[in-house]
Tab-separated table of C-alpha atoms in Angstrom:
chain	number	residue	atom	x	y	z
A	1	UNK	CA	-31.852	-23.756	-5.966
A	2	UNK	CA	-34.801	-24.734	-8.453
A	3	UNK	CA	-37.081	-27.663	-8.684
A	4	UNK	CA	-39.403	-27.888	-11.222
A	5	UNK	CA	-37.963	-24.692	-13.053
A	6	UNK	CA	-39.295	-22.682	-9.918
A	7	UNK	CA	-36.598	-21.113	-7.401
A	8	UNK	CA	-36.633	-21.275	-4.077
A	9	UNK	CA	-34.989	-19.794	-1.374
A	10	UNK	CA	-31.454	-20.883	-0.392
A	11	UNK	CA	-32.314	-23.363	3.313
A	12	UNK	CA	-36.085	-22.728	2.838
A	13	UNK	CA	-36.632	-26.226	4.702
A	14	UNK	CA	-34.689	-24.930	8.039
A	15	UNK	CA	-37.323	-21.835	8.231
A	16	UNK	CA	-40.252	-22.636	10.367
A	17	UNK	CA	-43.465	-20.567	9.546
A	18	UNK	CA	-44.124	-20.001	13.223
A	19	UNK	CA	-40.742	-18.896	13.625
A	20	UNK	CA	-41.298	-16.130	10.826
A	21	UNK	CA	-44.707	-15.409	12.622
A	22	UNK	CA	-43.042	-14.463	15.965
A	23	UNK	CA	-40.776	-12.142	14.432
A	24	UNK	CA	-42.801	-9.953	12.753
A	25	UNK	CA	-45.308	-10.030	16.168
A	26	UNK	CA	-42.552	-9.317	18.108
A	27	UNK	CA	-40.989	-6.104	15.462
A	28	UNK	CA	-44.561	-5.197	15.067
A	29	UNK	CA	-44.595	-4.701	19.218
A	30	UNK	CA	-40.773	-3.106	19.278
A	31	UNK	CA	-42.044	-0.675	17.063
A	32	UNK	CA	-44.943	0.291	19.521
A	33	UNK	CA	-42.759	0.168	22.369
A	34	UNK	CA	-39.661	2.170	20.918
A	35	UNK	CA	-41.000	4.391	18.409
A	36	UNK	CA	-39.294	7.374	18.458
A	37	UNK	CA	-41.203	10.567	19.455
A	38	UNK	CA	-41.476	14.009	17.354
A	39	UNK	CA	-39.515	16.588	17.437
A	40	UNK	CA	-39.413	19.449	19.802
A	41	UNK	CA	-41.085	22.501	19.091
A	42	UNK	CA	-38.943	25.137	20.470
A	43	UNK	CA	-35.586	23.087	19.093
A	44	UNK	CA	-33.587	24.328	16.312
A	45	UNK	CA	-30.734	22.447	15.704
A	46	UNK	CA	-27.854	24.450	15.535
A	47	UNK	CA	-26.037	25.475	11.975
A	48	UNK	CA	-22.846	23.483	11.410
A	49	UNK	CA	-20.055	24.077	8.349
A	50	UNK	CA	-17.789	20.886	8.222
A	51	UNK	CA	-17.125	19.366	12.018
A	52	UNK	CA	-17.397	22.286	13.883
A	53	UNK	CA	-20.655	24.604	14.523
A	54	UNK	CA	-20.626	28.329	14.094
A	55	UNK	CA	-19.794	30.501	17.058
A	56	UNK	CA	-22.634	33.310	17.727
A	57	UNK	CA	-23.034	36.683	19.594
A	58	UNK	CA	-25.802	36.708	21.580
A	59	UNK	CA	-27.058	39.598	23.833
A	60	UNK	CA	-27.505	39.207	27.414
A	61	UNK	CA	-31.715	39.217	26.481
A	62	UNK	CA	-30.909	36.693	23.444
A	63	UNK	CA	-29.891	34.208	26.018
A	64	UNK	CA	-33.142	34.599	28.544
A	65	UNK	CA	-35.765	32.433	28.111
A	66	UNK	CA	-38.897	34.169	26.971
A	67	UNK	CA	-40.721	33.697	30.375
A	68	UNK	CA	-38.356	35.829	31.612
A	69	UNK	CA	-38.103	38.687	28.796
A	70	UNK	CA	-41.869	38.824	29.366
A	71	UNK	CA	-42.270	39.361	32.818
A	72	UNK	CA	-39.413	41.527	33.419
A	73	UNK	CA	-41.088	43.748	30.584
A	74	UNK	CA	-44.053	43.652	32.835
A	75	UNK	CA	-42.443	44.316	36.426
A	76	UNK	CA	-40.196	47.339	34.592
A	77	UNK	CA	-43.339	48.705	33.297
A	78	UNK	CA	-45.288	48.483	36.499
A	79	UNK	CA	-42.595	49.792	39.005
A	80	UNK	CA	-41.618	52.819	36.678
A	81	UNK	CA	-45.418	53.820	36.037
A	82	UNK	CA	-45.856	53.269	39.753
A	83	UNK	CA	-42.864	54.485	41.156
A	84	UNK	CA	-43.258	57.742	38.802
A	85	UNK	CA	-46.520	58.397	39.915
A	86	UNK	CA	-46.588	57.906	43.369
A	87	UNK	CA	-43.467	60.112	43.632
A	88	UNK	CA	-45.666	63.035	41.584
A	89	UNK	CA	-48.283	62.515	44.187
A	90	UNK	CA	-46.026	61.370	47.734
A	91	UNK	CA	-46.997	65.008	49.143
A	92	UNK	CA	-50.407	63.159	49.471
A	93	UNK	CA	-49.197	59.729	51.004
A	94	UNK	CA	-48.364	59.417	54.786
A	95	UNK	CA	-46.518	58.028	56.879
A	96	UNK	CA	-42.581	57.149	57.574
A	97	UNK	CA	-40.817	58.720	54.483
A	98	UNK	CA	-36.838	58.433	54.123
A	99	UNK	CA	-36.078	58.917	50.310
A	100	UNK	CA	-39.126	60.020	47.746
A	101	UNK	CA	-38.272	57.777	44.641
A	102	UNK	CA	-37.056	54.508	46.927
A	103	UNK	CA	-40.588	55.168	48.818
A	104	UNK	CA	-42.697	55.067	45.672
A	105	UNK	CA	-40.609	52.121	44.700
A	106	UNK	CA	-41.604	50.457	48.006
A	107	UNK	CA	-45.179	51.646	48.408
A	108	UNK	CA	-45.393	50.085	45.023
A	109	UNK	CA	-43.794	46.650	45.919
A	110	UNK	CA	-45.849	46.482	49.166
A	111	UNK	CA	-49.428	47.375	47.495
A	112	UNK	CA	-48.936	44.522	44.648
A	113	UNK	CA	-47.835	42.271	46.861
A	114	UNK	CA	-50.822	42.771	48.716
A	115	UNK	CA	-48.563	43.138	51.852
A	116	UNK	CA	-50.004	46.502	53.304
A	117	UNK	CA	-47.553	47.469	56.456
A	118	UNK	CA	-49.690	50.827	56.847
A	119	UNK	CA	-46.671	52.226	57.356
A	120	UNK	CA	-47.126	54.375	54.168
A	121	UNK	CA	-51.113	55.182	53.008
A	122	UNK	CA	-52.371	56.868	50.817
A	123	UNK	CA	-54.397	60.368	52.142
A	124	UNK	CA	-56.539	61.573	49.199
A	125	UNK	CA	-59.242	60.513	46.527
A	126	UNK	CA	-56.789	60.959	44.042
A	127	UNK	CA	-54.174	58.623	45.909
A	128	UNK	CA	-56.717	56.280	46.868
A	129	UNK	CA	-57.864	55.583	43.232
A	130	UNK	CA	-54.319	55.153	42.460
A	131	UNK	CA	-53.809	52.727	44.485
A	132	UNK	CA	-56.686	50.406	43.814
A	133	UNK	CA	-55.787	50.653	40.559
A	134	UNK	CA	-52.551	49.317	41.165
A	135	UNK	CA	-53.379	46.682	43.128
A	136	UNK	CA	-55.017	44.863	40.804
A	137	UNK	CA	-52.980	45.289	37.922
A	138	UNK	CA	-49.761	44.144	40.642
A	139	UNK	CA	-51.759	40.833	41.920
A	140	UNK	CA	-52.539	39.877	37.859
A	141	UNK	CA	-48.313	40.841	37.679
A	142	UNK	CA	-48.073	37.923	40.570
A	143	UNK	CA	-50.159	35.331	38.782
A	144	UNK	CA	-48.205	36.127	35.630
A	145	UNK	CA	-44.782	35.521	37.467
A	146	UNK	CA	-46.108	32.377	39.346
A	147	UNK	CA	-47.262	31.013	35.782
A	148	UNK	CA	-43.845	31.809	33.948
A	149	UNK	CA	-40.920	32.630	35.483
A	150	UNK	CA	-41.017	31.205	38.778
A	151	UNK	CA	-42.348	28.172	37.435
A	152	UNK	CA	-38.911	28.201	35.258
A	153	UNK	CA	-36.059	29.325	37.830
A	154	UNK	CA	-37.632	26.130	39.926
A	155	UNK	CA	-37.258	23.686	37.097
A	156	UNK	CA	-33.692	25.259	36.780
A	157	UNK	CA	-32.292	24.378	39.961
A	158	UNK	CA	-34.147	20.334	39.848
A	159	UNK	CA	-31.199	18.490	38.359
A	160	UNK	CA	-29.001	20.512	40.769
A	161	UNK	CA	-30.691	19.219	43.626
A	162	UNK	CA	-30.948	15.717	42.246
A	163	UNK	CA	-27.271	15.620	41.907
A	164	UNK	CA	-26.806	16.909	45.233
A	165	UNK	CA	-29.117	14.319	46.436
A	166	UNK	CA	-26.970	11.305	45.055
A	167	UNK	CA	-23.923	13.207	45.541
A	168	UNK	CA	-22.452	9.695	47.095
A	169	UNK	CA	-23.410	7.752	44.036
A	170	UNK	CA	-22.016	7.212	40.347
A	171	UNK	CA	-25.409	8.852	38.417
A	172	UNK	CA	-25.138	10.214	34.830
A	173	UNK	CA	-26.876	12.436	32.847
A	174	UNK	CA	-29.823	10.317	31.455
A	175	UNK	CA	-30.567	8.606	35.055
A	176	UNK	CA	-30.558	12.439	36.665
A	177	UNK	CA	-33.297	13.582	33.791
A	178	UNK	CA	-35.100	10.298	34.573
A	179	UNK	CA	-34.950	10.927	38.057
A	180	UNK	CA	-35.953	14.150	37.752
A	181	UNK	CA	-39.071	13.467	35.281
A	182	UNK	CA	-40.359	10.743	37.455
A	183	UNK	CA	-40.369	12.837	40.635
A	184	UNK	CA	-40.762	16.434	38.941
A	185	UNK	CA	-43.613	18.012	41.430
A	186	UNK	CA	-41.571	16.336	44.479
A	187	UNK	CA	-38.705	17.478	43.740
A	188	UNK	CA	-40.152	21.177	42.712
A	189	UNK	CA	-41.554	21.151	46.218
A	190	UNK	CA	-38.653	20.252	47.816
A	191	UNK	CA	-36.826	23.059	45.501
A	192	UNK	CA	-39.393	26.040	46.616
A	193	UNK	CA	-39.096	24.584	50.572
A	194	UNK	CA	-35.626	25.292	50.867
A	195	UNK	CA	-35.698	28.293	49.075
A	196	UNK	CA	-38.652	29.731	51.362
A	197	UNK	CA	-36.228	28.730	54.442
A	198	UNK	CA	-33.156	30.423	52.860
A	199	UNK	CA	-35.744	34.289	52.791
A	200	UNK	CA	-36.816	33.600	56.184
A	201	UNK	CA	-33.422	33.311	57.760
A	202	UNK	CA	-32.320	36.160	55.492
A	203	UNK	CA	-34.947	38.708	56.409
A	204	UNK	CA	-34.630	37.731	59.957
A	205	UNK	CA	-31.291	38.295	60.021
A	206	UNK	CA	-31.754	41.281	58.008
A	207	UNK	CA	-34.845	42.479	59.930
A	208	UNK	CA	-32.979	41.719	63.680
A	209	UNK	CA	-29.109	43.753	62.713
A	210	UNK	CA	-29.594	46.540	60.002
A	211	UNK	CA	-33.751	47.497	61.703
A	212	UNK	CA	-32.719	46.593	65.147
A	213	UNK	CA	-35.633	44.363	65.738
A	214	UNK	CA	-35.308	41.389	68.579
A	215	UNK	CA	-35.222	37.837	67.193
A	216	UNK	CA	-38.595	37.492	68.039
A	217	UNK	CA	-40.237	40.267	66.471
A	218	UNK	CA	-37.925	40.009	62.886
A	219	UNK	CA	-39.071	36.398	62.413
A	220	UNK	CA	-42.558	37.905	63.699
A	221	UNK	CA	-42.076	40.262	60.629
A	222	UNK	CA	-41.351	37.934	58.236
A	223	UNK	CA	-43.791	35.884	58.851
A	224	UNK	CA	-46.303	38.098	58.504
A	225	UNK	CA	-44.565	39.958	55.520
A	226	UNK	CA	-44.617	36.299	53.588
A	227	UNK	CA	-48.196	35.324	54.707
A	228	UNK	CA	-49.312	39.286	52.949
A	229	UNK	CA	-50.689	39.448	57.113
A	230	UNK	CA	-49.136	42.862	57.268
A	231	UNK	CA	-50.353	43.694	60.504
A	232	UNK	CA	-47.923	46.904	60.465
A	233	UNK	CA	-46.275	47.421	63.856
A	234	UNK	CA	-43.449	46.004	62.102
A	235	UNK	CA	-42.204	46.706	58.677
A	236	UNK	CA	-39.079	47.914	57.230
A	237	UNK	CA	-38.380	52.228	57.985
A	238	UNK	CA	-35.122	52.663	57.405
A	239	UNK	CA	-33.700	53.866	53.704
A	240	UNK	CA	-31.177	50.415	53.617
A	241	UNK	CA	-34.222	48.452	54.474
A	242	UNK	CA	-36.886	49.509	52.278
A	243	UNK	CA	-34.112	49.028	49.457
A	244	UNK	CA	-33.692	45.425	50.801
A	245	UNK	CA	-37.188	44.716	51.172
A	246	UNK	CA	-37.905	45.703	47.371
A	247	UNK	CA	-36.578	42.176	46.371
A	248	UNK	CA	-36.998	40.478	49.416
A	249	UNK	CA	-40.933	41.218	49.870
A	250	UNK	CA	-41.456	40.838	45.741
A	251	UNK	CA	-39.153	37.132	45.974
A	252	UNK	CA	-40.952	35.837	49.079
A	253	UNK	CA	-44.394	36.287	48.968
A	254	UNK	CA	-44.298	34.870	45.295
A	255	UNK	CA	-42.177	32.037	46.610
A	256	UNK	CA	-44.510	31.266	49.631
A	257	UNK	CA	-47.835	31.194	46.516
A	258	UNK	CA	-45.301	28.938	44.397
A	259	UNK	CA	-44.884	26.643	47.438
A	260	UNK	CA	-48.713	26.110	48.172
A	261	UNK	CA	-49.317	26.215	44.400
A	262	UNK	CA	-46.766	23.107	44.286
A	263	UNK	CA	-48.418	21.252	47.346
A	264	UNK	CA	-51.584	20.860	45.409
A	265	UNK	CA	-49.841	19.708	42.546
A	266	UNK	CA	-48.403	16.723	44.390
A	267	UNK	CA	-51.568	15.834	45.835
A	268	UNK	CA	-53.654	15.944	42.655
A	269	UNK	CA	-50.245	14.075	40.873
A	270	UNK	CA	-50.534	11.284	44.034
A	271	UNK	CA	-53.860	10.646	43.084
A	272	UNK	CA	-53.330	10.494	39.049
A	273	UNK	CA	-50.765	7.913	39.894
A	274	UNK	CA	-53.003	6.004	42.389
A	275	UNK	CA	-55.488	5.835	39.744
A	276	UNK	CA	-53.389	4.950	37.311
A	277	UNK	CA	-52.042	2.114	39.312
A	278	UNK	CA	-55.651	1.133	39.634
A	279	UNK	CA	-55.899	1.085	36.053
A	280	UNK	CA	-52.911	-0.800	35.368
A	281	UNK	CA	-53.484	-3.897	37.745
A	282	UNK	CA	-57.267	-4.289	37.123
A	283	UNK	CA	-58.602	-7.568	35.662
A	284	UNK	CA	-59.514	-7.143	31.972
A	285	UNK	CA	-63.557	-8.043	31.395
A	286	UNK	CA	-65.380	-8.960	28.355
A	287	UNK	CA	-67.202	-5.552	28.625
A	288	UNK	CA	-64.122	-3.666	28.633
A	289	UNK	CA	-62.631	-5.540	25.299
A	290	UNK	CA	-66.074	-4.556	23.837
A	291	UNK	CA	-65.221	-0.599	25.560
A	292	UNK	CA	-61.468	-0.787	23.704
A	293	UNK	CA	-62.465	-1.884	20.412
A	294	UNK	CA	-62.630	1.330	18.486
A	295	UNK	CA	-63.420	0.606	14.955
A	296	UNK	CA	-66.076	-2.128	16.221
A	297	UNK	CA	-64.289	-4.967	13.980
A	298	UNK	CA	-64.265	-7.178	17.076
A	299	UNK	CA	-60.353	-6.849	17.537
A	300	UNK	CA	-58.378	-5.146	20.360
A	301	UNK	CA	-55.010	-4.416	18.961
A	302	UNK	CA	-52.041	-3.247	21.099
A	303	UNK	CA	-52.898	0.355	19.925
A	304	UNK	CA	-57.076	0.020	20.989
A	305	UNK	CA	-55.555	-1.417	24.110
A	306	UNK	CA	-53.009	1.544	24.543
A	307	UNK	CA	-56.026	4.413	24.092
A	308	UNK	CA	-58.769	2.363	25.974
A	309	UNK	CA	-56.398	2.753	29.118
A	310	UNK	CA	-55.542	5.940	28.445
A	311	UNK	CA	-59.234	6.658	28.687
A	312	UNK	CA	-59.330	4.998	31.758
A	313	UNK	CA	-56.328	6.829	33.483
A	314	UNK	CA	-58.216	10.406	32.325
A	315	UNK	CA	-55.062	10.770	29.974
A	316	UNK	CA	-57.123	11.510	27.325
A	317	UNK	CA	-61.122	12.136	26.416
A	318	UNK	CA	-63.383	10.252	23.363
A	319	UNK	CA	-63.539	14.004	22.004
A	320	UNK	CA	-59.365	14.123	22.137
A	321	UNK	CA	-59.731	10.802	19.948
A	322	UNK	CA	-62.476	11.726	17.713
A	323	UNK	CA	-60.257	14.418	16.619
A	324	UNK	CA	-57.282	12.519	16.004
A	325	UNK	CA	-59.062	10.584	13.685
A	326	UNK	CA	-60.641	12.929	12.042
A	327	UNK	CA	-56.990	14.796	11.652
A	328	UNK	CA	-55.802	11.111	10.549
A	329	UNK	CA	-58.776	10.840	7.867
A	330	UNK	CA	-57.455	13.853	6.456
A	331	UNK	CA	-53.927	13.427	6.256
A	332	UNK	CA	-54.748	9.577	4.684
A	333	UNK	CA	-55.176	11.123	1.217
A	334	UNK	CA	-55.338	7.584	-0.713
A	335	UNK	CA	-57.560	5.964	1.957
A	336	UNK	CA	-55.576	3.329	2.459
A	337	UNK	CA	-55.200	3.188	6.271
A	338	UNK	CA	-51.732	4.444	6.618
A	339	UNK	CA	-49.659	7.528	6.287
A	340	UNK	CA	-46.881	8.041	3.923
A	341	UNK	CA	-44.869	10.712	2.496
A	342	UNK	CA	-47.015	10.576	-0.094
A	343	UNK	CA	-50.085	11.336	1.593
A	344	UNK	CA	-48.472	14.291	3.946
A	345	UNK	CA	-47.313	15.828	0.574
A	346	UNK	CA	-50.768	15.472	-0.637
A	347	UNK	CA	-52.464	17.094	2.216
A	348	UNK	CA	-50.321	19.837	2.556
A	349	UNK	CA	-50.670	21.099	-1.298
């Protein structure tokens, strides 16, 4: 329609201006809450021709993660320097021998693992070096498994044992990974727990039929095997048994570090969340609006808001901020306030 040879939008009388005001507040604060998040990293979508996607051939090492890849590089290095050159040398090492390579194997497992039955020592300078050397080049080997890949065969098994734990009920996919996201360290915890249970009862078992030790002193074994106590009246002698205890002492002890290394996770996690609780439910004060306002215009948008109580729940530092904006300054070619294509195509030429 036109009046006065100007047009004007079709119904403009049934549009109220405070109507037209709420909607853009309200899309302004979907697109804070539901804006989508970037890209993964390590994705790669995978190449498609028409509907279907291209089959590959991967090797068995194409398909490990590289947490994996990398430490197994590492152990297979260690054990066949070690194992090599405590065999060339076992003449000078003492103690119960049954076969010369599976002995260096095991003197090896048992000196990175800080174990030390005593049933095997070394008896000469050159021996002795040896194995100080290797001691602390196998505990750095432990710290590098704990960091990578026992850190990943745990978060392999959580939505296993979240499904197991609501077995009973209807749960899909995206409530498991929620599930499992909200209660990650708990349920890591729980993960390492049962496995450390499962090794015990093994090398009891183990420990009590195949090196004829009484209940008592094959749990008394493991227990001190796990702990690295390795008192030494009781250890594995027999050829089957030092075999066994290759894995077995190498999986347990690190399992036993990963367990305590997860127990202080989910106490410093209980008290991030306390705080952040705190945070969340405190009264909002003149002094902290003054504290959010970031570009001192004497406004508190949603996104001041958002950062000031990130601040406050230690999510983030001022330095972590004054470097986002000074990243943001830079990518903001035109100056205008905003990114666009424009300005990313800009900054990257």
């Amino acid at each position: 329609m036109a009046s006065n040879g100007v047009e004007e939008p079709l119904l403009s009388g049934m549009v109220d201006p405070s109507v037209q005001t709420k909607k853009k507040n309200s899309l302004k604060r979907r697109r804070y809450r539901h804006c989508k998040s970037a890209p993964l990293a390590e994705f790669v979508p995978p190449e498609t021709k028409g509907i279907g996607q291209i089959p590959r051939t991967k090797s068995i090492l194409g398909k490990l993660h590289p947490s994996f890849k990398q430490v197994a590089i590492f152990l297979a290095v260690y054990l066949g320097v070690g194992a090599v050159t405590f065999l060339l040398v076992r003449n000078q090492i003492e103690g119960k021998k049954t076969v010369g390579f599976l002995d260096a194997v095991y003197f090896c497992i048992v000196t990175m693992t800080t174990v030390g039955y005593g049933d095997l020592v070394p008896d000469s300078t050159l021996t002795k070096l040896l194995a100080c050397a290797f001691v602390f080049t196998g505990m750095a080997l432990i710290g590098l498994i704990l960091s990578k890949a026992a850190d990943y065969l745990v978060e392999k098994q959580e939505t296993l044992l979240v499904k197991a734990l609501h077995m009973s009920h209807n749960v899909g996919t995206t409530e498991i990974l929620k599930e499992v996201e909200t209660n990650k360290v708990r349920y890591k915890c729980l993960t390492v727990f049962i496995l450390l249970l499962v090794l015990i009862i093994i090398g009891t078992i183990f420990l009590a039929t195949v090196e004829k030790l009484d209940l008592v002193d094959a749990f008394y074994c493991v227990c001190a095997t796990i702990t690295t106590l390795g008192y030494g009246d009781k250890s594995f002698s027999t050829k089957v048994g030092r075999a066994f205890a290759v894995i077995w002492i190498l999986t347990s002890t690190i399992t036993l570090a990963q367990f305590f290394l997860y127990i202080a996770e989910l106490n410093t996690e209980r008290r991030q969340r306390a705080l952040a609780d705190w945070v969340r439910t405190r009264k909002m004060t003149s002094a902290d609006l003054e504290a959010a306002d970031i570009d001192d215009d004497g406004v508190v948008d949603a996104s001041d808001f958002i950062i000031y109580k990130l601040k406050e729940m230690g999510k983030i530092s001022q330095d972590d901020i004054s470097l986002l904006l000074e990243e943001f300054e830079d990518l903001d070619v035109d100056q205008s306030g905003t990114l666009s294509v424009s300005d990313i195509t800009l900054a990257q030429s």
